[in-house]
PDB file of C-alpha atoms (C1' of nucleotides) in Angstrom:
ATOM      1  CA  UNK A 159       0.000   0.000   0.000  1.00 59.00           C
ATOM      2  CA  UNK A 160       0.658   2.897   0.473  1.00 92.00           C
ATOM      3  CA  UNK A 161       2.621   3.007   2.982  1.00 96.00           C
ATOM      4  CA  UNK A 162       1.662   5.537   6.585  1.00 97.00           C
ATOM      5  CA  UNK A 163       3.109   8.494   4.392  1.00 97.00           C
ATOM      6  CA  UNK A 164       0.746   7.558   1.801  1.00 97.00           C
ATOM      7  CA  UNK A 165      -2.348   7.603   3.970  1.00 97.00           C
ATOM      8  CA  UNK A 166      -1.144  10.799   5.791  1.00 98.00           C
ATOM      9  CA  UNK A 167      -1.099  12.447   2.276  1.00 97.00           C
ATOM     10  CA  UNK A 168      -4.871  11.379   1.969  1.00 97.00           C
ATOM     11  CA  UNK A 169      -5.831  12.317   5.313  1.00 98.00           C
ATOM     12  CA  UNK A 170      -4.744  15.946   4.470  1.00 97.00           C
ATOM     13  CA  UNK A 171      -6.287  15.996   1.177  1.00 97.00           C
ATOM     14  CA  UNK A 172      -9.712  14.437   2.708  1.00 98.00           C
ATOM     15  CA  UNK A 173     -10.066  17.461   5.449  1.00 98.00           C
ATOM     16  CA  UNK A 174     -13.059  19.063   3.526  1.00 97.00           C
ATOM     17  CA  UNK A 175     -15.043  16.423   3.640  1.00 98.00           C
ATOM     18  CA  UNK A 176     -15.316  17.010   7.308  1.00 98.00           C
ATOM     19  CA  UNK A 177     -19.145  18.277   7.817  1.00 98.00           C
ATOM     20  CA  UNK A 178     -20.762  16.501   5.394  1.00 98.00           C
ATOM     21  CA  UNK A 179     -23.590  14.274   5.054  1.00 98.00           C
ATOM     22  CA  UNK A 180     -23.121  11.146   3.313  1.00 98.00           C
ATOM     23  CA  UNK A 181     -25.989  10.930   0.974  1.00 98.00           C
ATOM     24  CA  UNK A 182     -25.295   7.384  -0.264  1.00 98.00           C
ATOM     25  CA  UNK A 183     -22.386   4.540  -0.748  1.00 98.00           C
ATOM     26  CA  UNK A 184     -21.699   2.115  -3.827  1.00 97.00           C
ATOM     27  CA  UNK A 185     -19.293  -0.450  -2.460  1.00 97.00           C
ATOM     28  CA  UNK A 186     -18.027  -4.433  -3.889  1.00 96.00           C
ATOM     29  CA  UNK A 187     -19.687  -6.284  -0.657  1.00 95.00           C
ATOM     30  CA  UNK A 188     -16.543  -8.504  -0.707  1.00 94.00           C
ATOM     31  CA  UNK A 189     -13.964  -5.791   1.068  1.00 95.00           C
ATOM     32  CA  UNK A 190     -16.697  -3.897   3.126  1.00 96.00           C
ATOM     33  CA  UNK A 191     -18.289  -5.538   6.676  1.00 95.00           C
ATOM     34  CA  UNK A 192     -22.378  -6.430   6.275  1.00 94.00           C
ATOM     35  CA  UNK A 193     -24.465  -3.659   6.950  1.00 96.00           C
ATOM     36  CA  UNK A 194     -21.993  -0.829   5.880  1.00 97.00           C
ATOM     37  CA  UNK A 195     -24.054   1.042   3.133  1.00 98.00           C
ATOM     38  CA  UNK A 196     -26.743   1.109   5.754  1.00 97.00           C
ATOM     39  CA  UNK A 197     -24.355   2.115   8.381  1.00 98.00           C
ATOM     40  CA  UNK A 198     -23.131   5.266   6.948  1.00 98.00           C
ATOM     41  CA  UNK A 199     -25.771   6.685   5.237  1.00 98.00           C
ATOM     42  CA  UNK A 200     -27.427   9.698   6.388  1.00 98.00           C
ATOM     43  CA  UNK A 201     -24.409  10.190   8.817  1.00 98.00           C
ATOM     44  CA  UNK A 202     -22.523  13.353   8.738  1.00 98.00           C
ATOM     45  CA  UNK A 203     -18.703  13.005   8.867  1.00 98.00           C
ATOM     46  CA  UNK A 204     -17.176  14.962  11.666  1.00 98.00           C
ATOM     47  CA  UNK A 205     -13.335  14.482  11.553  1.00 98.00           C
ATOM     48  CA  UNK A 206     -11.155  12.403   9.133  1.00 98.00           C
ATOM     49  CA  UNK A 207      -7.872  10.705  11.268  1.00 98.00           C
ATOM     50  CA  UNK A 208      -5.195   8.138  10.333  1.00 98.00           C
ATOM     51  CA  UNK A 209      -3.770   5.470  12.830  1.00 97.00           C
ATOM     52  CA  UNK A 210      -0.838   3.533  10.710  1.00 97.00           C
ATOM     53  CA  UNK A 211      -1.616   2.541   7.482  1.00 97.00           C
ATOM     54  CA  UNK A 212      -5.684   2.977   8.281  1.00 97.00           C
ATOM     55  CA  UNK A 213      -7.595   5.851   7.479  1.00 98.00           C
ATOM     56  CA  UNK A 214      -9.930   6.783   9.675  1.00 98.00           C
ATOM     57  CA  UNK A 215     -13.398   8.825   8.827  1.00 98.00           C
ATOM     58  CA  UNK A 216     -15.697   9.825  11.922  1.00 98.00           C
ATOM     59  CA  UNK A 217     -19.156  10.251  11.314  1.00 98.00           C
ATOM     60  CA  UNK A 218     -22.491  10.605  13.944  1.00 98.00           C
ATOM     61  CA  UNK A 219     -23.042   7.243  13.061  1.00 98.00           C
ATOM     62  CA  UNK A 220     -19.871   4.305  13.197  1.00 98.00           C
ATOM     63  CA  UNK A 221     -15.870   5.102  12.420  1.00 98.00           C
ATOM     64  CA  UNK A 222     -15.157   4.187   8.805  1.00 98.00           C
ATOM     65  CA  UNK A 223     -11.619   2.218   8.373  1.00 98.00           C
ATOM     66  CA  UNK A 224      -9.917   2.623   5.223  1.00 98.00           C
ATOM     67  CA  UNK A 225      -7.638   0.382   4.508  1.00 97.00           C
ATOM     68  CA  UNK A 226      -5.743   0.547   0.699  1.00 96.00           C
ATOM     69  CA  UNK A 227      -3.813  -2.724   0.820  1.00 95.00           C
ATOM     70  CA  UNK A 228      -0.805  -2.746  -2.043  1.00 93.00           C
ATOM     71  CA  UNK A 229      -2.718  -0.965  -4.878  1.00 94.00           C
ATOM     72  CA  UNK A 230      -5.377   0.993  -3.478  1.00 95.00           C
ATOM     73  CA  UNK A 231      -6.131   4.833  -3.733  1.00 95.00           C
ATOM     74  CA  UNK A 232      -8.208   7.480  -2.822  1.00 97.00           C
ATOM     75  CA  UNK A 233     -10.065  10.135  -4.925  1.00 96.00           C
ATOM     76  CA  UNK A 234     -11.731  12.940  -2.925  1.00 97.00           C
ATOM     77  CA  UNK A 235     -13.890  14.975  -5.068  1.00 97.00           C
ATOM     78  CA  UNK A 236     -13.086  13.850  -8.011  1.00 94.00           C
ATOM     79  CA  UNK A 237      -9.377  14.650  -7.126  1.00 93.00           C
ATOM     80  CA  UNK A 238      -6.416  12.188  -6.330  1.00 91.00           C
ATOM     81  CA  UNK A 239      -3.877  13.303  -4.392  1.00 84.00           C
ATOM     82  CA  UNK A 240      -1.760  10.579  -5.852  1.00 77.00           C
ATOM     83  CA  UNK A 241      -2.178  10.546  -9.428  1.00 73.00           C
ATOM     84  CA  UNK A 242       0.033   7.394  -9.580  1.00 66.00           C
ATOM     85  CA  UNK A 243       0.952   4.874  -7.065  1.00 65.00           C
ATOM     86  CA  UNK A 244       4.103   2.753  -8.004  1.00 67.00           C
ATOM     87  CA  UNK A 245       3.358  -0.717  -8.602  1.00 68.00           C
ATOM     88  CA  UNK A 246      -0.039  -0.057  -9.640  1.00 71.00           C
ATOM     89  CA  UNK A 247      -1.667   0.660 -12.705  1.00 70.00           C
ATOM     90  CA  UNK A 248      -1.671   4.693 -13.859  1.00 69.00           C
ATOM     91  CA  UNK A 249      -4.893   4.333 -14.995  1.00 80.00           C
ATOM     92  CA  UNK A 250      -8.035   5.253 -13.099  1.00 85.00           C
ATOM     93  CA  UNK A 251     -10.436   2.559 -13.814  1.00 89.00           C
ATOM     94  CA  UNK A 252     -13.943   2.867 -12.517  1.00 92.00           C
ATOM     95  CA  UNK A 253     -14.438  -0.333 -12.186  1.00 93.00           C
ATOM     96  CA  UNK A 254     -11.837  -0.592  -9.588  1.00 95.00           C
ATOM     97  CA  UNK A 255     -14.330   1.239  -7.440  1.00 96.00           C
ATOM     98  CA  UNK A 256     -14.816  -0.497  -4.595  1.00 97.00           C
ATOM     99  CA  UNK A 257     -15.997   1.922  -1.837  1.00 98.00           C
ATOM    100  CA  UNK A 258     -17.522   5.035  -3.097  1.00 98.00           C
ATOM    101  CA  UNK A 259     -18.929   7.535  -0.859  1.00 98.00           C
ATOM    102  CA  UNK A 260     -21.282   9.777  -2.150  1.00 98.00           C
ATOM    103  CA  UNK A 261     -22.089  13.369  -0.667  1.00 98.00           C
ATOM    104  CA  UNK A 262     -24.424  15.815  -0.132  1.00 96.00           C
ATOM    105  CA  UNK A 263     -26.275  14.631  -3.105  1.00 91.00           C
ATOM    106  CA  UNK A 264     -23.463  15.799  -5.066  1.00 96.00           C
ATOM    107  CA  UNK A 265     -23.130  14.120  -8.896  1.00 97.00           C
ATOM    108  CA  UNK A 266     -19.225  13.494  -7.756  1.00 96.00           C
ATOM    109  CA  UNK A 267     -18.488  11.344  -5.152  1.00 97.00           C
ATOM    110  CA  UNK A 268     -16.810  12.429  -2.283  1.00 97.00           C
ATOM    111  CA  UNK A 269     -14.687   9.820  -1.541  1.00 98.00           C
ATOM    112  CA  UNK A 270     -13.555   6.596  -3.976  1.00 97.00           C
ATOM    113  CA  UNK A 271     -10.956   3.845  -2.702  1.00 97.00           C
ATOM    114  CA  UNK A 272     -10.273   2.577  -6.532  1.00 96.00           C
ATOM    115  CA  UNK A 273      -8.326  -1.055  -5.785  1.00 95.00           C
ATOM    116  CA  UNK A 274      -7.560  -3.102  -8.968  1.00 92.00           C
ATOM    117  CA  UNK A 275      -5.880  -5.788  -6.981  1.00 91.00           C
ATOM    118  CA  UNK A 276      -8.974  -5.568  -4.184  1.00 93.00           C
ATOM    119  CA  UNK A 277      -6.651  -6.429  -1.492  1.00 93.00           C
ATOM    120  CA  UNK A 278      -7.723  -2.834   0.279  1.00 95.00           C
ATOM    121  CA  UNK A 279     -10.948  -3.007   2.795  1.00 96.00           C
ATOM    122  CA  UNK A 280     -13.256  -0.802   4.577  1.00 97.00           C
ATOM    123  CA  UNK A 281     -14.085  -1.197   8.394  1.00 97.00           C
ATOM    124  CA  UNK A 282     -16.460  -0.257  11.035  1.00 97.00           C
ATOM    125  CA  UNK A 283     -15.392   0.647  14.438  1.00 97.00           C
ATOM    126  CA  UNK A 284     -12.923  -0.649  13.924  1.00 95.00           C
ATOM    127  CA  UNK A 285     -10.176  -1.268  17.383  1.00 93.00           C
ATOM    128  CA  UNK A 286      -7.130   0.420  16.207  1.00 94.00           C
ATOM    129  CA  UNK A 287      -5.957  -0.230  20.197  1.00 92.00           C
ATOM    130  CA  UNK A 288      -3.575  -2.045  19.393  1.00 91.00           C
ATOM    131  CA  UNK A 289      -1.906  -0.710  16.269  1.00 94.00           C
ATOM    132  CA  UNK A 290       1.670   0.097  17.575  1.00 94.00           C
ATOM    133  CA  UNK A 291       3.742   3.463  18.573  1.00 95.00           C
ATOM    134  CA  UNK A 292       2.447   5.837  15.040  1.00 96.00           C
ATOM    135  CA  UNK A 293       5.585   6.065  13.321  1.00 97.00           C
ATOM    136  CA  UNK A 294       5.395   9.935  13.771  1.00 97.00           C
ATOM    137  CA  UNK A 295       5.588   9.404  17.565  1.00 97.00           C
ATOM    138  CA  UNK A 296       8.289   7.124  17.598  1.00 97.00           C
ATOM    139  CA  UNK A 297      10.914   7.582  20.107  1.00 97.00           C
ATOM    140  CA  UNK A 298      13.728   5.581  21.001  1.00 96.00           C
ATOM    141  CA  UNK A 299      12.335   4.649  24.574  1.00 96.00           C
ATOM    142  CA  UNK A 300       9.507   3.507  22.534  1.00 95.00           C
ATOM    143  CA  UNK A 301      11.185   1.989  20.281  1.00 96.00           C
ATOM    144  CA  UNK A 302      13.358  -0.299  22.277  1.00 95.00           C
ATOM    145  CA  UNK A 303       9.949  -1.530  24.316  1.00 93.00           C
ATOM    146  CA  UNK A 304       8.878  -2.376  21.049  1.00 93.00           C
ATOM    147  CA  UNK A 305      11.427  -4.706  20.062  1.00 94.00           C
ATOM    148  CA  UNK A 306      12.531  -5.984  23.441  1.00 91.00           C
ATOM    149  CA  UNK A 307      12.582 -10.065  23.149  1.00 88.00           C
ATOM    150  CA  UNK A 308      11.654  -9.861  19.676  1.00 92.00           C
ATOM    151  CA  UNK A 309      13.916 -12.422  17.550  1.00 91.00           C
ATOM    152  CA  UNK A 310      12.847 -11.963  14.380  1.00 93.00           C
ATOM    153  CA  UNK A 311      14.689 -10.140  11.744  1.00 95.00           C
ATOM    154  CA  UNK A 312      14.588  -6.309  12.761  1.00 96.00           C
ATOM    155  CA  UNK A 313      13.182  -5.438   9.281  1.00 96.00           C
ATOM    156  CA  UNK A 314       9.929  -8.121   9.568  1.00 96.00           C
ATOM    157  CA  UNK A 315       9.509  -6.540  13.185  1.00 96.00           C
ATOM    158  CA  UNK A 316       9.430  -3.257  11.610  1.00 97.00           C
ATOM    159  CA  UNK A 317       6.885  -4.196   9.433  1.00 96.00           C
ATOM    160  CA  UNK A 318       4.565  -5.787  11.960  1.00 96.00           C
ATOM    161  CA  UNK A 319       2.080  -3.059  12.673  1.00 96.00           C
ATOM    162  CA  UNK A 320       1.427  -3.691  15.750  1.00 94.00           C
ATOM    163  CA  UNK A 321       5.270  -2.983  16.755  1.00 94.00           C
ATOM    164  CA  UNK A 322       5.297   0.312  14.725  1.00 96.00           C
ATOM    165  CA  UNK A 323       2.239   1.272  12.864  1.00 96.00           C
ATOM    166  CA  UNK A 324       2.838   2.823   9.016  1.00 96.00           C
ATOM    167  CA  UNK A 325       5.790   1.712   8.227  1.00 97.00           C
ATOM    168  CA  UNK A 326       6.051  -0.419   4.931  1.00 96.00           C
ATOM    169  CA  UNK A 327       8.145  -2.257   2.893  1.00 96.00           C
ATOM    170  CA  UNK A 328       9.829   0.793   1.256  1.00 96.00           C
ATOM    171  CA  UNK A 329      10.298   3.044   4.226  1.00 97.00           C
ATOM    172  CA  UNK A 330      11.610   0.385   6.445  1.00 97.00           C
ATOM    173  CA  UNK A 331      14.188  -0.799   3.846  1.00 97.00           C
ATOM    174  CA  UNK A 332      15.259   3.014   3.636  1.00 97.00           C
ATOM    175  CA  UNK A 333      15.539   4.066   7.454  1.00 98.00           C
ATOM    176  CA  UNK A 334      17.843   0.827   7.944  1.00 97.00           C
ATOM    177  CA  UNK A 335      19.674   1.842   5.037  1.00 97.00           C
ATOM    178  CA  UNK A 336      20.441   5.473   6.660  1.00 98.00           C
ATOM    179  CA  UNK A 337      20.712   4.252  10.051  1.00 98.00           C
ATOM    180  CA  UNK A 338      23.363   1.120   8.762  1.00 97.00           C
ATOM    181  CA  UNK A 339      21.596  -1.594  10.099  1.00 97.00           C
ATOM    182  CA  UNK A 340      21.564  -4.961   8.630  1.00 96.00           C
ATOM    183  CA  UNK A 341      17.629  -5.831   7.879  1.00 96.00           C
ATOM    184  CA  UNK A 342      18.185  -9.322   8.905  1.00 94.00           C
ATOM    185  CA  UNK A 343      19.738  -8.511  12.261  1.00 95.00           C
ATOM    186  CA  UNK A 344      17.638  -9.947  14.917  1.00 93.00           C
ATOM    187  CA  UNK A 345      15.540  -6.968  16.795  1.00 95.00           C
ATOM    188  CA  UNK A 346      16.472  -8.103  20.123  1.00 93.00           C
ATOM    189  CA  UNK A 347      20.504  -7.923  19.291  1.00 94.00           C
ATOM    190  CA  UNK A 348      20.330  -4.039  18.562  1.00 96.00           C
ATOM    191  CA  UNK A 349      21.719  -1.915  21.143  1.00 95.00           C
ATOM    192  CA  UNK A 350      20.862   0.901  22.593  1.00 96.00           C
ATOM    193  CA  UNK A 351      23.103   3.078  20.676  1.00 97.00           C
ATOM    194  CA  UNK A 352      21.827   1.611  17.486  1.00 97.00           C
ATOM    195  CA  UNK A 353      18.166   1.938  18.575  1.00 97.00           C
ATOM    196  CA  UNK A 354      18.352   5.433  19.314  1.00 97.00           C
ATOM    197  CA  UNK A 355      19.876   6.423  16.179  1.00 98.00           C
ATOM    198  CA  UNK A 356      17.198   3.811  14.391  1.00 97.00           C
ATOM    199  CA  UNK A 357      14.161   6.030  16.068  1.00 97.00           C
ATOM    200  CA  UNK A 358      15.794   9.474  15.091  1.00 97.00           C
ATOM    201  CA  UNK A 359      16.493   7.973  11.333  1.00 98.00           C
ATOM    202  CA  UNK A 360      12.453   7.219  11.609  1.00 97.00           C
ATOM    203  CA  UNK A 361      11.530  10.641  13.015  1.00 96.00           C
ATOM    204  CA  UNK A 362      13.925  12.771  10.792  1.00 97.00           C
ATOM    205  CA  UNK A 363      13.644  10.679   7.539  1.00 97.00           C
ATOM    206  CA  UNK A 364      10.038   9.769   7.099  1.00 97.00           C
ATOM    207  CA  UNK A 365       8.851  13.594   7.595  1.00 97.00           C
ATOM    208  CA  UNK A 366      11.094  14.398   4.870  1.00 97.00           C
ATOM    209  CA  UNK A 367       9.760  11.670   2.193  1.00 97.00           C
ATOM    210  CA  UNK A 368       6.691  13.145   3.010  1.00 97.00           C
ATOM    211  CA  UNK A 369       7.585  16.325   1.787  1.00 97.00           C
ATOM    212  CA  UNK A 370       8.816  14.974  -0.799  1.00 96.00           C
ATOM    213  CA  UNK A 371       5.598  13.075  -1.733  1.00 94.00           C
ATOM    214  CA  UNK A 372       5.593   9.515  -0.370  1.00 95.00           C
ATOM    215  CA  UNK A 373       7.537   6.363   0.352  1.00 95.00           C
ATOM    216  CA  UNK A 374       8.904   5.986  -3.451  1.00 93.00           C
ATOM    217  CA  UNK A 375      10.816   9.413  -2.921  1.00 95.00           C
ATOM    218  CA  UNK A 376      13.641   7.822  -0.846  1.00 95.00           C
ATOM    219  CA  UNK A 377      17.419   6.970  -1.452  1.00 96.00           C
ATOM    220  CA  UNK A 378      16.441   3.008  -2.278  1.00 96.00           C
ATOM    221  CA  UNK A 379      13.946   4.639  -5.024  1.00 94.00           C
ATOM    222  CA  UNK A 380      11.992   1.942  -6.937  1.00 91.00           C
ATOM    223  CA  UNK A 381      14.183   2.182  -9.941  1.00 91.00           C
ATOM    224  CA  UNK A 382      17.241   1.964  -7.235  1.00 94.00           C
ATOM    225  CA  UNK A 383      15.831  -0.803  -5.649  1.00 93.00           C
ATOM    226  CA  UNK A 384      14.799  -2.709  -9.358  1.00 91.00           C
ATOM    227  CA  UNK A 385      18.366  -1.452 -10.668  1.00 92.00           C
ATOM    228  CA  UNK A 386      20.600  -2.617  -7.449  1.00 93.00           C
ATOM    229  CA  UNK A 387      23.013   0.265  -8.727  1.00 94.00           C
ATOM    230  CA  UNK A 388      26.619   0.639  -6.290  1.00 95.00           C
ATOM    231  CA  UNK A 389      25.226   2.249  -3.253  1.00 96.00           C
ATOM    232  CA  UNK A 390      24.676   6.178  -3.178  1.00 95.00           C
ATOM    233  CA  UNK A 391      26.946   6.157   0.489  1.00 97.00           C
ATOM    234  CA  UNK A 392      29.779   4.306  -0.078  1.00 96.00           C
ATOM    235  CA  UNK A 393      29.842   2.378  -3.793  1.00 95.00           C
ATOM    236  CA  UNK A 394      29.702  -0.781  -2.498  1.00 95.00           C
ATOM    237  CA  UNK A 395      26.769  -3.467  -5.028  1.00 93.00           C
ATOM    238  CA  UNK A 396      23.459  -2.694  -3.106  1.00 95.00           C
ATOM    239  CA  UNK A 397      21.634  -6.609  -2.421  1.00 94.00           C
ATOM    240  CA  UNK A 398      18.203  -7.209  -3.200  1.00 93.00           C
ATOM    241  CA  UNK A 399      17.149 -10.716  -1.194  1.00 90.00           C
ATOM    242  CA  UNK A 400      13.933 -12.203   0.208  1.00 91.00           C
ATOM    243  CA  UNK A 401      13.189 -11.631   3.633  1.00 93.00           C
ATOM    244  CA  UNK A 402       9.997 -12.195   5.687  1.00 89.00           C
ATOM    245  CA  UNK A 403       7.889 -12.405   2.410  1.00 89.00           C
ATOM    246  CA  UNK A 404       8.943  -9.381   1.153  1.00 93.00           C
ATOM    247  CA  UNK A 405      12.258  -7.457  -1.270  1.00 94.00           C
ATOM    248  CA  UNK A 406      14.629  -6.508   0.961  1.00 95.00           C
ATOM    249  CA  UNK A 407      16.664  -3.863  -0.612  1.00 95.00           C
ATOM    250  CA  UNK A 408      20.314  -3.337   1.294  1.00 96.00           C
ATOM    251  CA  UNK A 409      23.741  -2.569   1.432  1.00 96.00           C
ATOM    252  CA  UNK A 410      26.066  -4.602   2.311  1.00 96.00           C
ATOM    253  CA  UNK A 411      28.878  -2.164   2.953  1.00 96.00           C
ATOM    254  CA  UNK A 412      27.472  -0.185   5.429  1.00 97.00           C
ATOM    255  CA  UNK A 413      24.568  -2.119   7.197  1.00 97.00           C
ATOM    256  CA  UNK A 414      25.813  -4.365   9.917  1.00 96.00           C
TER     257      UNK A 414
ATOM    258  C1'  DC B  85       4.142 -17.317 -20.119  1.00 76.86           C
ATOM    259  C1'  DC B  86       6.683 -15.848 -15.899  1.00 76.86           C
ATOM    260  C1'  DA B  87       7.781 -12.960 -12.185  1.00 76.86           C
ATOM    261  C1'  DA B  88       7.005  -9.323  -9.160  1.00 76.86           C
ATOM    262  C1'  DA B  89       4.397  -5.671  -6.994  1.00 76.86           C
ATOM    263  C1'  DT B  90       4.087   0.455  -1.033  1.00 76.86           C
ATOM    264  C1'  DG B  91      -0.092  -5.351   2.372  1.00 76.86           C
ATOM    265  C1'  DT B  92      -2.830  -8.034   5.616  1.00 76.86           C
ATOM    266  C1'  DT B  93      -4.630 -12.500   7.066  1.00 76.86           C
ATOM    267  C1'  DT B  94      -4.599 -17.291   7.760  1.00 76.86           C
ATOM    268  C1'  DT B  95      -2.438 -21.573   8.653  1.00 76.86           C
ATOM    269  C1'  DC B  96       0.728 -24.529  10.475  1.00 76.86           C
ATOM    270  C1'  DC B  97       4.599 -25.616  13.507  1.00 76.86           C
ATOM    271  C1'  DC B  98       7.352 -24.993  17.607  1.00 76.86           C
TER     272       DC B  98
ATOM    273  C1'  DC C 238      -1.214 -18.702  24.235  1.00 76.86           C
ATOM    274  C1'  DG C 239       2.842 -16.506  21.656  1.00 76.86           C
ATOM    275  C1'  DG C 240       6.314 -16.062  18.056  1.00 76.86           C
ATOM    276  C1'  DG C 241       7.628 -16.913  13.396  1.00 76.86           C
ATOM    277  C1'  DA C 242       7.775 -18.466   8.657  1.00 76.86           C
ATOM    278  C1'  DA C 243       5.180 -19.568   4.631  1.00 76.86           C
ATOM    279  C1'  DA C 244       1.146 -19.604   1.929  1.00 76.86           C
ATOM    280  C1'  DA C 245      -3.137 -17.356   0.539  1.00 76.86           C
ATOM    281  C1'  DC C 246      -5.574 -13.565  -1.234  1.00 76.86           C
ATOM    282  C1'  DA C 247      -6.533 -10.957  -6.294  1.00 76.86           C
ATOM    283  C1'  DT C 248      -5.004  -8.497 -10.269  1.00 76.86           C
ATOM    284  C1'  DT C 249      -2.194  -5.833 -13.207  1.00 76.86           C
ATOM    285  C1'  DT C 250       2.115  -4.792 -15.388  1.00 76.86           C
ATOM    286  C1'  DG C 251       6.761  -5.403 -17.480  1.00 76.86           C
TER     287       DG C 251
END
DNA sequence: CCAAATGTTTTCCC
DNA sequence: CGGGAAAACATTTG
């Protein structure tokens, strides 16, 4: 998915719909819970939030979860704030629709999660309890509670959500690149030294990607990580191996 | 045709 | 029950 960054991008851009009524929902039953169309019509939304990866849409009536899974994207207004996600079609296919939220009667919706690869859902009061420490709010305290006795690779723990929520498979290949730490180090063997600086990479870095647009605007780029190219801090072949599931992009040269 | 893709969730095994 | 690794999910793109 979209990564945290992603979602935070969307929860900006979504702001206005704050206030409105929802007039009436289109949605593929198969990612939405029973009973949402009925749930969230007629409810006025009063504040759109993000907790990790989810994005989160109060109304009067139940919390709406949005979750985007690898390819999803949202359209407010007729508007994406992410023309193009990377890994996922450019196109904007309506029948990838598979929430749309119309409102105040208007003829454009308000909000559209367009999925081709329908791996994205929608909740309902959804318990985001026990999501863990937002990556914004990461600190290294934090941090090393979070990965205390954990003794799985320190990249997988990063991408378990309820350790640190919004990190994904692009920004947690990136802030172990810049703080030199070899993704399949096992969480529990960093020290404290090397957790601090992993929590300030996370607090300094990600802000900045978001700036910058999103989780493809790091140093390990998509075309970097495709292209394996000598590495931008010290020249030495950048590795791209499987790990937990998922591309693990790294350098060997600097990451210990 | 094959492989890979910003992500959860489920299943099986310790 | 908890951790962890692998498979499942669903579809498009290069």
């Amino acid at each position: 998915m979209p990564e945290g960054l992603e979602v935070e991008i969307w929860r900006r851009a979504a702001t206005p719909i704050v206030g409105r009524t929802i007039t009436g929902a289109h949605v593929d039953r198969t990612v939405v819970p029973p009973g949402f169309v009925e749930s969230v019509v007629g409810e006025d939304v009063t504040a759109v939030r993000r907790a990790g990866k989810i994005l989160l849409i109060d109304t009067t009536g139940p919390t709406i979860g949005l979750h985007f899974g690898m390819t999803g994207r949202l359209v407010v207004d007729g508007i994406a704030p992410i023309e193009r996600l990377e890994y996922a079609s450019g196109r904007d296919d309506p029948s990838w629709d598979r929430v749309v939220i119309v409102g105040d009667d208007r003829p454009t919706p308000m909000l559209r999660l367009n999925d081709p690869r329908r791996l994205g859902r929608a909740s309902l009061d959804e318990d985001v309890g026990g999501l863990g420490v937002d990556f914004t709010a990461v600190t290294p305290r934090r941090l090393a509670a979070a990965l205390a006795g954990r003794r799985a690779a320190i990249k997988s723990v990063l991408l378990d959500q309820h350790v640190v929520a919004g990190l994904g498979n692009l920004c947690a290949d990136e802030v172990l690149w810049w703080a030199g730490i070899d993704p399949h180090r096992g969480a529990a063997t960093l020290g404290p030294e090397e957790i601090e600086l992993l929590a300030r990479t996370i607090r300094r870095r990600l802000p900045s990607m978001l700036r910058a647009g999103g989780s493809h605007t790091g140093t390990l780029s998509p075309a970097v990580r495709s292209a394996c190219p000598p590495c931008p801090r010290d020249g030495h072949p950048l590795r791209r191996d499987r790990l937990g599931g998922r591309t693990a992009v790294w350098c060997p040269g600097h990451q210990h």
